[in-house]
Short mmCIF file of C-alpha atoms and ligand atoms in Angstrom, two decimals:
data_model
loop_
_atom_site.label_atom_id
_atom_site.label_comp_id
_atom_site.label_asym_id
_atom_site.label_seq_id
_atom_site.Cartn_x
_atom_site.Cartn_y
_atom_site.Cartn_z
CA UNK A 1 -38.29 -47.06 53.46
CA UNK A 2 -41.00 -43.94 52.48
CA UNK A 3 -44.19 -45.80 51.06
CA UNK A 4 -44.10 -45.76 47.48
CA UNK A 5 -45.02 -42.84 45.32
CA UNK A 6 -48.30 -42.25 44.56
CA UNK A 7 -49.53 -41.11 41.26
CA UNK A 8 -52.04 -39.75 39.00
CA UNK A 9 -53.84 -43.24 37.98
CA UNK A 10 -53.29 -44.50 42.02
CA UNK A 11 -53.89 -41.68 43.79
CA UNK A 12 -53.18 -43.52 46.74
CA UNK A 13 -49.72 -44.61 48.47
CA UNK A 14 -50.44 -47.24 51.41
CA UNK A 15 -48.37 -46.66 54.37
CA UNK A 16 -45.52 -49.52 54.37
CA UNK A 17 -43.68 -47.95 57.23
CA UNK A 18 -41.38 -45.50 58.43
CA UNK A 19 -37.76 -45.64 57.61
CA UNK A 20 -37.32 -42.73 60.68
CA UNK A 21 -39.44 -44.32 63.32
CA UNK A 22 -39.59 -47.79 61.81
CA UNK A 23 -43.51 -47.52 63.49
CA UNK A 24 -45.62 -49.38 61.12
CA UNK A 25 -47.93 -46.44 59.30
CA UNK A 26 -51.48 -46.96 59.24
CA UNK A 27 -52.35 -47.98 55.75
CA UNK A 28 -54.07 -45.57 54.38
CA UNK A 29 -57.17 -47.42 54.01
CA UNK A 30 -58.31 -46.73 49.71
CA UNK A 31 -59.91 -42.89 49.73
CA UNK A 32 -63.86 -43.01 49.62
CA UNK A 33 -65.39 -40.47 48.48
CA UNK A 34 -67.07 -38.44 52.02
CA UNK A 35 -70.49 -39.57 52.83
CA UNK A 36 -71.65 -36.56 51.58
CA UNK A 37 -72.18 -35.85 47.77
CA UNK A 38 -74.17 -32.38 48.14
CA UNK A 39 -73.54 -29.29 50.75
CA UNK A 40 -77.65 -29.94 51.12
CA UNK A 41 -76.43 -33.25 52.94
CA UNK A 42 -73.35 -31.75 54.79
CA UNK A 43 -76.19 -29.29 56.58
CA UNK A 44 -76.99 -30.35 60.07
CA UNK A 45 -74.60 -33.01 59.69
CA UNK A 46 -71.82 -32.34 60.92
CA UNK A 47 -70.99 -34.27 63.69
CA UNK A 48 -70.68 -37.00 61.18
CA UNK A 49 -68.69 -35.34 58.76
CA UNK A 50 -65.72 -36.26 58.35
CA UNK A 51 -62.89 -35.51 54.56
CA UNK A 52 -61.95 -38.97 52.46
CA UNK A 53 -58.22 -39.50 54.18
CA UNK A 54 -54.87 -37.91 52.84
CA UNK A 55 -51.40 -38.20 53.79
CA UNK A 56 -49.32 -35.08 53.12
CA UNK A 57 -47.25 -36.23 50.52
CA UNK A 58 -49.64 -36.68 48.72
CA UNK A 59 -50.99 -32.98 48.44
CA UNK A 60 -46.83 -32.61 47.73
CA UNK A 61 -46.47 -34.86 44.86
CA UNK A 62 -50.00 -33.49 43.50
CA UNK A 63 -48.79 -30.11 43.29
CA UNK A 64 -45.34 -30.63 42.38
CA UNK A 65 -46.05 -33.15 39.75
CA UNK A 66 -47.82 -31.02 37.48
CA UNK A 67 -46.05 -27.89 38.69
CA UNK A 68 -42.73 -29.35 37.01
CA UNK A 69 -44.55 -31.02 34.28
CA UNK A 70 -45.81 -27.75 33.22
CA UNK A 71 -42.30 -26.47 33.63
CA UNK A 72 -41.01 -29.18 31.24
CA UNK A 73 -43.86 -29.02 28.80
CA UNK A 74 -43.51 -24.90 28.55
CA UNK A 75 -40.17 -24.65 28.56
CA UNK A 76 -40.44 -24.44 24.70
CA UNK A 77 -43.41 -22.19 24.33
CA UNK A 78 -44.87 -20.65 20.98
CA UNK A 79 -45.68 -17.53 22.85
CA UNK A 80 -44.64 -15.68 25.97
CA UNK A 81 -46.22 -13.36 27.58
CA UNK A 82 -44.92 -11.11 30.22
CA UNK A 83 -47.17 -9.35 32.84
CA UNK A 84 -50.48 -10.50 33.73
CA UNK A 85 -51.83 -7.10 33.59
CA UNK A 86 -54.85 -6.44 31.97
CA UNK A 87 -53.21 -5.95 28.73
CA UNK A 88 -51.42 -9.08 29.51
CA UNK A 89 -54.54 -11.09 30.38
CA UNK A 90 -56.52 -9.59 27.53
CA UNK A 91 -53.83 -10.21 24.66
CA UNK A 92 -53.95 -14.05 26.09
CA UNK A 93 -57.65 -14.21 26.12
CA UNK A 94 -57.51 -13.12 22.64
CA UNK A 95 -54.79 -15.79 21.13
CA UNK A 96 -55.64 -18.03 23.37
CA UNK A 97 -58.65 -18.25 22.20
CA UNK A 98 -58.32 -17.84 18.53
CA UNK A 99 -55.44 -20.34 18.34
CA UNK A 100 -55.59 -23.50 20.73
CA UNK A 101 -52.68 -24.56 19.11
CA UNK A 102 -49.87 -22.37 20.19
CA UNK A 103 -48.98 -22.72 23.44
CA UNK A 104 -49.02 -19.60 25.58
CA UNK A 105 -46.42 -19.46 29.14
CA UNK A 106 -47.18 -16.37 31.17
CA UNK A 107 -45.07 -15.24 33.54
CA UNK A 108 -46.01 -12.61 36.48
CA UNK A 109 -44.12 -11.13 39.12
CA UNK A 110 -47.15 -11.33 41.62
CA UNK A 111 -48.08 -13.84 43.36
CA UNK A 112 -51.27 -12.13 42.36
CA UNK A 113 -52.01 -11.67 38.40
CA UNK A 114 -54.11 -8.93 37.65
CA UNK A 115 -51.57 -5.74 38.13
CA UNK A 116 -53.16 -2.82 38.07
CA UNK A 117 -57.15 -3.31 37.59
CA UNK A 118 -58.09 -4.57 40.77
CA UNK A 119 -59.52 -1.07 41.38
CA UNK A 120 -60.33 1.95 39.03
CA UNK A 121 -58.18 3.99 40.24
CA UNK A 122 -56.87 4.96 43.59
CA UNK A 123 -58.70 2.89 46.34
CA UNK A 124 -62.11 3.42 43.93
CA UNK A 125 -63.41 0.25 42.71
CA UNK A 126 -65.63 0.85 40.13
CA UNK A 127 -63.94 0.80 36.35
CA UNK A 128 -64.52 3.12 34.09
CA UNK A 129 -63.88 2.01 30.22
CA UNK A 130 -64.18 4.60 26.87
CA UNK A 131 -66.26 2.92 24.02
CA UNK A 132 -65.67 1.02 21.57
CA UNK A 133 -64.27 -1.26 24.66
CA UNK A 134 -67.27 -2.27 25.58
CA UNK A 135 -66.92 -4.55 22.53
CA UNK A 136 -64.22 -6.76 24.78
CA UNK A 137 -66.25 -6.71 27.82
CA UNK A 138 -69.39 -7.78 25.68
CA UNK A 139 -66.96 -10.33 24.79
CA UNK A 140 -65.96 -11.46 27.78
CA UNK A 141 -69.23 -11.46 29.18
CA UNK A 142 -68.65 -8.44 31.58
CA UNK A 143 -71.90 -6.69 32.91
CA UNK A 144 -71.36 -2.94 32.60
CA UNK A 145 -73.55 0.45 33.38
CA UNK A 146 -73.74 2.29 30.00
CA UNK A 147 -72.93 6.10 30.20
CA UNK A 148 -72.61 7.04 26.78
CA UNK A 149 -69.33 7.66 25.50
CA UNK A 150 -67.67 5.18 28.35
CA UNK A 151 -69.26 2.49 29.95
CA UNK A 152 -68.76 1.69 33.96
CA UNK A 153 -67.67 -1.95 35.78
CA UNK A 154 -69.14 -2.04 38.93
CA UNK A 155 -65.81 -3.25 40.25
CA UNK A 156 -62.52 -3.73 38.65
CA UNK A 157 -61.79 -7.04 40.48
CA UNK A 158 -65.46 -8.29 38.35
CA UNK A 159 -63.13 -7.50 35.10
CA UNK A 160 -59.80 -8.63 36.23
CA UNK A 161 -61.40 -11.94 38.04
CA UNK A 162 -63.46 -12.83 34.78
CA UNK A 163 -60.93 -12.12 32.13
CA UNK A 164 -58.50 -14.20 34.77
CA UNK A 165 -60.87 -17.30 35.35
CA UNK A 166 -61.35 -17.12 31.62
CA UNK A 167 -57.61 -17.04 30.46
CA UNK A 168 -56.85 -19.80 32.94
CA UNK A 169 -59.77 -22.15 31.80
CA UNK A 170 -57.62 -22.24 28.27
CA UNK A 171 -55.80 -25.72 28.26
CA UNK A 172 -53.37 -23.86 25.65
CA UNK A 173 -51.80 -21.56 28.48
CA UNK A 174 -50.03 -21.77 31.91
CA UNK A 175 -49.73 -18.89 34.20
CA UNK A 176 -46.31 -18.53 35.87
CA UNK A 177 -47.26 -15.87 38.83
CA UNK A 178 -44.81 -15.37 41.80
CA UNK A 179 -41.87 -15.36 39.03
CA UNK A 180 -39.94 -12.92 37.51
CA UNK A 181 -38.51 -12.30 33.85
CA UNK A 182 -35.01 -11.30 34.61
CA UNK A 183 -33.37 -10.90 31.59
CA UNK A 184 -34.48 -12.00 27.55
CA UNK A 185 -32.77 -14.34 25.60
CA UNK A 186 -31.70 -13.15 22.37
CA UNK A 187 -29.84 -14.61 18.88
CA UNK A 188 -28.11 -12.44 16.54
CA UNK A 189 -30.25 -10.75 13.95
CA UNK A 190 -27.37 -8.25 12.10
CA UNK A 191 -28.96 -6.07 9.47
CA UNK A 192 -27.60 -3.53 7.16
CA UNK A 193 -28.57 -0.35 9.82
CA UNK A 194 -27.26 -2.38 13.03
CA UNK A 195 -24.52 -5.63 12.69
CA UNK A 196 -25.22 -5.98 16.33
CA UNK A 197 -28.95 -6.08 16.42
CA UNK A 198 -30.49 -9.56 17.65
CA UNK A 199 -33.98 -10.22 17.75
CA UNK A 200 -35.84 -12.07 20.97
CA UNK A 201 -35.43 -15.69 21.30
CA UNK A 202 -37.51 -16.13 24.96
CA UNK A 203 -37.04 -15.12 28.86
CA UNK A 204 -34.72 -15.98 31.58
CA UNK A 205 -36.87 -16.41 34.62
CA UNK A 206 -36.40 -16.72 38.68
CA UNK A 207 -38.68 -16.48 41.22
CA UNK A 208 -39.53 -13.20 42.75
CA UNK A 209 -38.01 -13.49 45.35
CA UNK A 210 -34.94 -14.45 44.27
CA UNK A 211 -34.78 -11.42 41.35
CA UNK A 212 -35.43 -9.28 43.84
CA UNK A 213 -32.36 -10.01 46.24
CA UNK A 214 -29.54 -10.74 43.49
CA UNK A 215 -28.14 -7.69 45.05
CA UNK A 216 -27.31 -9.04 47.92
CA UNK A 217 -27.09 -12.75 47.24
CA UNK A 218 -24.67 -13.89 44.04
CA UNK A 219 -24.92 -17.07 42.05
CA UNK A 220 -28.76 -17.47 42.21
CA UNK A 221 -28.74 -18.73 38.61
CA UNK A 222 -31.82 -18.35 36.23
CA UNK A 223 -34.28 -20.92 34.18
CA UNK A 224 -35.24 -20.13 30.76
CA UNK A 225 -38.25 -20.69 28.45
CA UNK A 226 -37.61 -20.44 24.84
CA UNK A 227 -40.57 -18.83 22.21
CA UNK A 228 -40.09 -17.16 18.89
CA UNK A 229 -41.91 -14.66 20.32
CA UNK A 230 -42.23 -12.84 23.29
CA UNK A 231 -45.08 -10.19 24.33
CA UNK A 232 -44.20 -7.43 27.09
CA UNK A 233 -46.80 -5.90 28.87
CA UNK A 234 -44.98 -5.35 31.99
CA UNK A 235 -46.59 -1.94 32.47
CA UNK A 236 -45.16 1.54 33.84
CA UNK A 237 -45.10 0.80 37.50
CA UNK A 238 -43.62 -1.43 40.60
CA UNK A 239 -40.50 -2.81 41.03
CA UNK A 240 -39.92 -4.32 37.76
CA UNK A 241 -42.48 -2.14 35.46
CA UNK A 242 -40.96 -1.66 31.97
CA UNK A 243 -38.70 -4.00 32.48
CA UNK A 244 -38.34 -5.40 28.60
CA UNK A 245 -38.03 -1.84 26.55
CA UNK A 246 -35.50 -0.90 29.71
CA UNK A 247 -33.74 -4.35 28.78
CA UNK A 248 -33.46 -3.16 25.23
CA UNK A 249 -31.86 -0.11 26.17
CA UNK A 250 -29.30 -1.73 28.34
CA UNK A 251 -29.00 -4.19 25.34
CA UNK A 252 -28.55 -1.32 22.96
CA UNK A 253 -31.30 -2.39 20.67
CA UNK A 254 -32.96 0.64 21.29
CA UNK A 255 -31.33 4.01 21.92
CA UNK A 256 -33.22 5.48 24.56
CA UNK A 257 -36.72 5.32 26.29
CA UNK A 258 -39.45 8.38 25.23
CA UNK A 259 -40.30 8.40 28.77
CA UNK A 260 -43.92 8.44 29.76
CA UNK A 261 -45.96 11.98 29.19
CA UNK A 262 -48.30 13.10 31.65
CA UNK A 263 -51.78 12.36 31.52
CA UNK A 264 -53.78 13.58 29.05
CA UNK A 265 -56.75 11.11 28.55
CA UNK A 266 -57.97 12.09 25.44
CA UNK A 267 -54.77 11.11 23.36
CA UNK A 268 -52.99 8.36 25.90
CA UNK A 269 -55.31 5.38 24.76
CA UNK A 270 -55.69 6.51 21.41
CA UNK A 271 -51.57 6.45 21.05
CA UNK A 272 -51.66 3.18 23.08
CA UNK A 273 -53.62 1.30 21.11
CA UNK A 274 -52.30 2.41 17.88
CA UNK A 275 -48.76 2.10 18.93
CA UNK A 276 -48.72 -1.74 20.24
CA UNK A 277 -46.33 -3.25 18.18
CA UNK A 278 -42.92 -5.17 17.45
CA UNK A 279 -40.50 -3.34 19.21
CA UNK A 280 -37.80 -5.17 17.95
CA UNK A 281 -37.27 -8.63 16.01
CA UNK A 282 -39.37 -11.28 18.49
CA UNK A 283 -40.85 -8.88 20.78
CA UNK A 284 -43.76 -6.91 20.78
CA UNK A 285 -44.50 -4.22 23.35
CA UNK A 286 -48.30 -3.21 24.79
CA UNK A 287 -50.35 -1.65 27.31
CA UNK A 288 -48.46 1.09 29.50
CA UNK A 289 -44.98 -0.03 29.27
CA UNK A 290 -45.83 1.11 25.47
CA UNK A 291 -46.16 4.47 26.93
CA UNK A 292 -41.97 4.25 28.23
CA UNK A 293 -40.95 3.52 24.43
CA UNK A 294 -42.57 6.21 22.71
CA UNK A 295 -43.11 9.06 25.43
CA UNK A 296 -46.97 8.48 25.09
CA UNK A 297 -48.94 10.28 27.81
CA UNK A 298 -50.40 8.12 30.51
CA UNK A 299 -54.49 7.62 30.72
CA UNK A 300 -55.13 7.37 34.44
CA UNK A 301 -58.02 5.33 35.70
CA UNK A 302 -59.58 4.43 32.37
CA UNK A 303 -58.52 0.94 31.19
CA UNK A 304 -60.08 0.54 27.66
CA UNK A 305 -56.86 1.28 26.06
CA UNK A 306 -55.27 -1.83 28.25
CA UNK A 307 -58.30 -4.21 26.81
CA UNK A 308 -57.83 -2.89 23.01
CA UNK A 309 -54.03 -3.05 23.58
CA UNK A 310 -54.17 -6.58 24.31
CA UNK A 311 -56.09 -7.28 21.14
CA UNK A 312 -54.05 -5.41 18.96
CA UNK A 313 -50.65 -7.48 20.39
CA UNK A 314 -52.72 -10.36 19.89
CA UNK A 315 -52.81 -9.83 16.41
CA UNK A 316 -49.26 -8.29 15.71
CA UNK A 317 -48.56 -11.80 17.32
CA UNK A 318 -50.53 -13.97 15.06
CA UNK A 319 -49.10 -11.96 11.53
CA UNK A 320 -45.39 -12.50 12.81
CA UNK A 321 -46.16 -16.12 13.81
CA UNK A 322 -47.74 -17.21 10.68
CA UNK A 323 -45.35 -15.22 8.79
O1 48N B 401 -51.41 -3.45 35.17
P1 48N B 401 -49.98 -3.45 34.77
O2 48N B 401 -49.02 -2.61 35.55
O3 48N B 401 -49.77 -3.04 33.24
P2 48N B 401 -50.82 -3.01 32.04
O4 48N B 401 -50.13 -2.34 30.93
O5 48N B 401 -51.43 -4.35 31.83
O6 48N B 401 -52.00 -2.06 32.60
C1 48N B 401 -51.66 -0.77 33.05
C2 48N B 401 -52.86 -0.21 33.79
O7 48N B 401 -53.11 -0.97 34.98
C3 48N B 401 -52.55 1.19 34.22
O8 48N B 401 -51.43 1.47 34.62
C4 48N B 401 -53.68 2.19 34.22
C5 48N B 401 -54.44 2.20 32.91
N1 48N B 401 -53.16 3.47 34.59
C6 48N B 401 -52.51 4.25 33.81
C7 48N B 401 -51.93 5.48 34.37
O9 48N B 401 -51.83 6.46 33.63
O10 48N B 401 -51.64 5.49 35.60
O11 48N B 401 -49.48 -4.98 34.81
C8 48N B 401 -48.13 -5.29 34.56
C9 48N B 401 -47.87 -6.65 35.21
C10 48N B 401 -47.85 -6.54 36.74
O12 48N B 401 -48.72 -7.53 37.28
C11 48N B 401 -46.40 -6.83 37.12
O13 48N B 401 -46.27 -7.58 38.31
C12 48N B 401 -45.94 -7.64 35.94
O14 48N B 401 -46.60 -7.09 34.81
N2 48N B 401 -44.51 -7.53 35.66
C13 48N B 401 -43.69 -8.59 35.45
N3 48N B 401 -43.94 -9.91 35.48
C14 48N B 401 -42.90 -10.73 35.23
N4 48N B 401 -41.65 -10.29 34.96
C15 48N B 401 -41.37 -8.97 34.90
N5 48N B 401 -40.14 -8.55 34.63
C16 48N B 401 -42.42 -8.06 35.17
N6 48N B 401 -42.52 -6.70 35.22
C17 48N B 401 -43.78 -6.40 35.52
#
């Protein structure tokens, strides 16, 4: 018989003995808390160091637990966001912040959110940002090197990590990385112009892994989250970038992609910014998978427009929830 589950209020399961081997498990004596309370009493200590005890499934049920109660508790979501790009991040920063009480499921393909501003461009690491987006790293508490018209991060990952560490401190929104929105869910929305238009109803989601070898495995079925509104910033690159407005297209809600322009700095964030908006009924498009809808040119390694993008879909979000 497996001890008996532990859980949040007894963190501890004793040992009662093992159905397999029938040997009598060492109770797991009550955790204490390690003799040590500061690293200043860990130093030159070690030899009598030693962690409070665990037994594995405990570290399971911990992570599980709350992994599937987060599951449960987003699966109907005010908001989701897809892509945990910076214009991903920066949009949930944004509402997240401004409205604690929607709650906010983002889903990312990586295991690691961030997409494309770990570095400025190519392997180079420091980012470069046009004013007025300096406002959002003022925000945010981002030290930068002021050069005028742009302003300069000293690394991208000192953006990416801090708007990360910021969004995830927000008890209104779960990060879903290492999982993949595979398809939207939709509801009928006919007008006058289209009888078959719908508008966005939430995601179907898998892991990764799994969205990335239904070609060659069948009958790996989908979960869904539903939300009234959905957010794509899945961006213009890697295996899944653009995925949404491509959706649409497939889906026949829109007739065909603009195609992204080459890059021409001077208009590409301008456009970007301007353009986020509701692509269609529940769904509204920012940051560089914008740039596949309308044919906008692409900005290269300047990421203002990605910042500024996120607060504009932000607040295209907030008029069409509160409408
Ligand atoms: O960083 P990206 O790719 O996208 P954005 O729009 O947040 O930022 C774009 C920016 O990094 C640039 O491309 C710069 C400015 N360069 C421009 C240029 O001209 O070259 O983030 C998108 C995120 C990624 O983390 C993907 O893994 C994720 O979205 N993603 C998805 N996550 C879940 N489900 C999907 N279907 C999906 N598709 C992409």
């Amino acid at each position: 018989m497996s001890p008996p589950a532990a859980s949040f209020e007894n963190p501890i399961a004793v040992g009662i003995g093992h159905a397999v081997t029938g040997k009598k498990d060492l109770a797991v004596k009550p955790a204490v808390n390690s003799q040590a309370k500061t690293l200043a009493e860990m130093e030159d200590n070690w030899e009598s160091f030693s962690f409070a005890p665990i037994r594995e499934s405990q570290v399971s049920r911990a992570m599980t637990r709350r992994y599937f109660a987060d599951l449960d508790n987003y699966a109907e979501s005010d908001i989701v966001i897809v892509g945990a790009g910076s214009c991903g991040l920066s949009t949930a920063y944004i509402l997240g912040k401004k409205r604690p009480d929607l709650k906010i499921a983002i889903i990312e393909a990586g295991v690691a959110p961030g997409g494309g501003a770990w570095l400025g461009g190519q392997l180079f690491s420091a980012m470069v940002m046009r004013k007025p987006a300096d406002a959002f790293l003022n925000d945010l508490g981002v030290p930068f090197e002021d050069e005028g018209d742009f302003v300069v991060v000293k690394h991208a990952a000192l953006f990416t990590s801090t708007l990360l560490s910021r969004v995830l401190s927000l008890p209104n929104i779960k990060l879903f990385n290492a999982t993949t929105v595979e398809d939207l869910i939709t509801r009928p929305a006919p007008t006058s112009a289209d009888p078959h238009a719908v508008r966005i109803a939430g995601v179907v989601t898998n892991w990764t892994l799994v969205s990335m070898h239904h070609d060659d495995q069948s009958c790996m079925d989908p979960n869904t989250i539903n939300a009234p509104l959905v957010i794509s910033t899945t961006g213009h690159d890697g295996p899944f970038g653009a995925f949404s407005v491509k959706r649409l297209v497939s889906m026949q809600q829109i007739e065909k992609l603009g195609g992204m322009r080459g890059l021409d700095m001077r208009t590409a964030e301008d456009a970007i910014v301007k353009r986020t908006r509701e692509v269609v009924k529940g769904l509204v498009v920012g940051g560089m998978e914008l740039s596949e809808v309308d044919g906008a040119n692409r900005m290269g390694p300047t990421f203002g427009a990605m910042a500024l993008s996120g607060v504009k879909a932000a607040e295209e979000a907030l008029k069409i929830i509160d409408e």
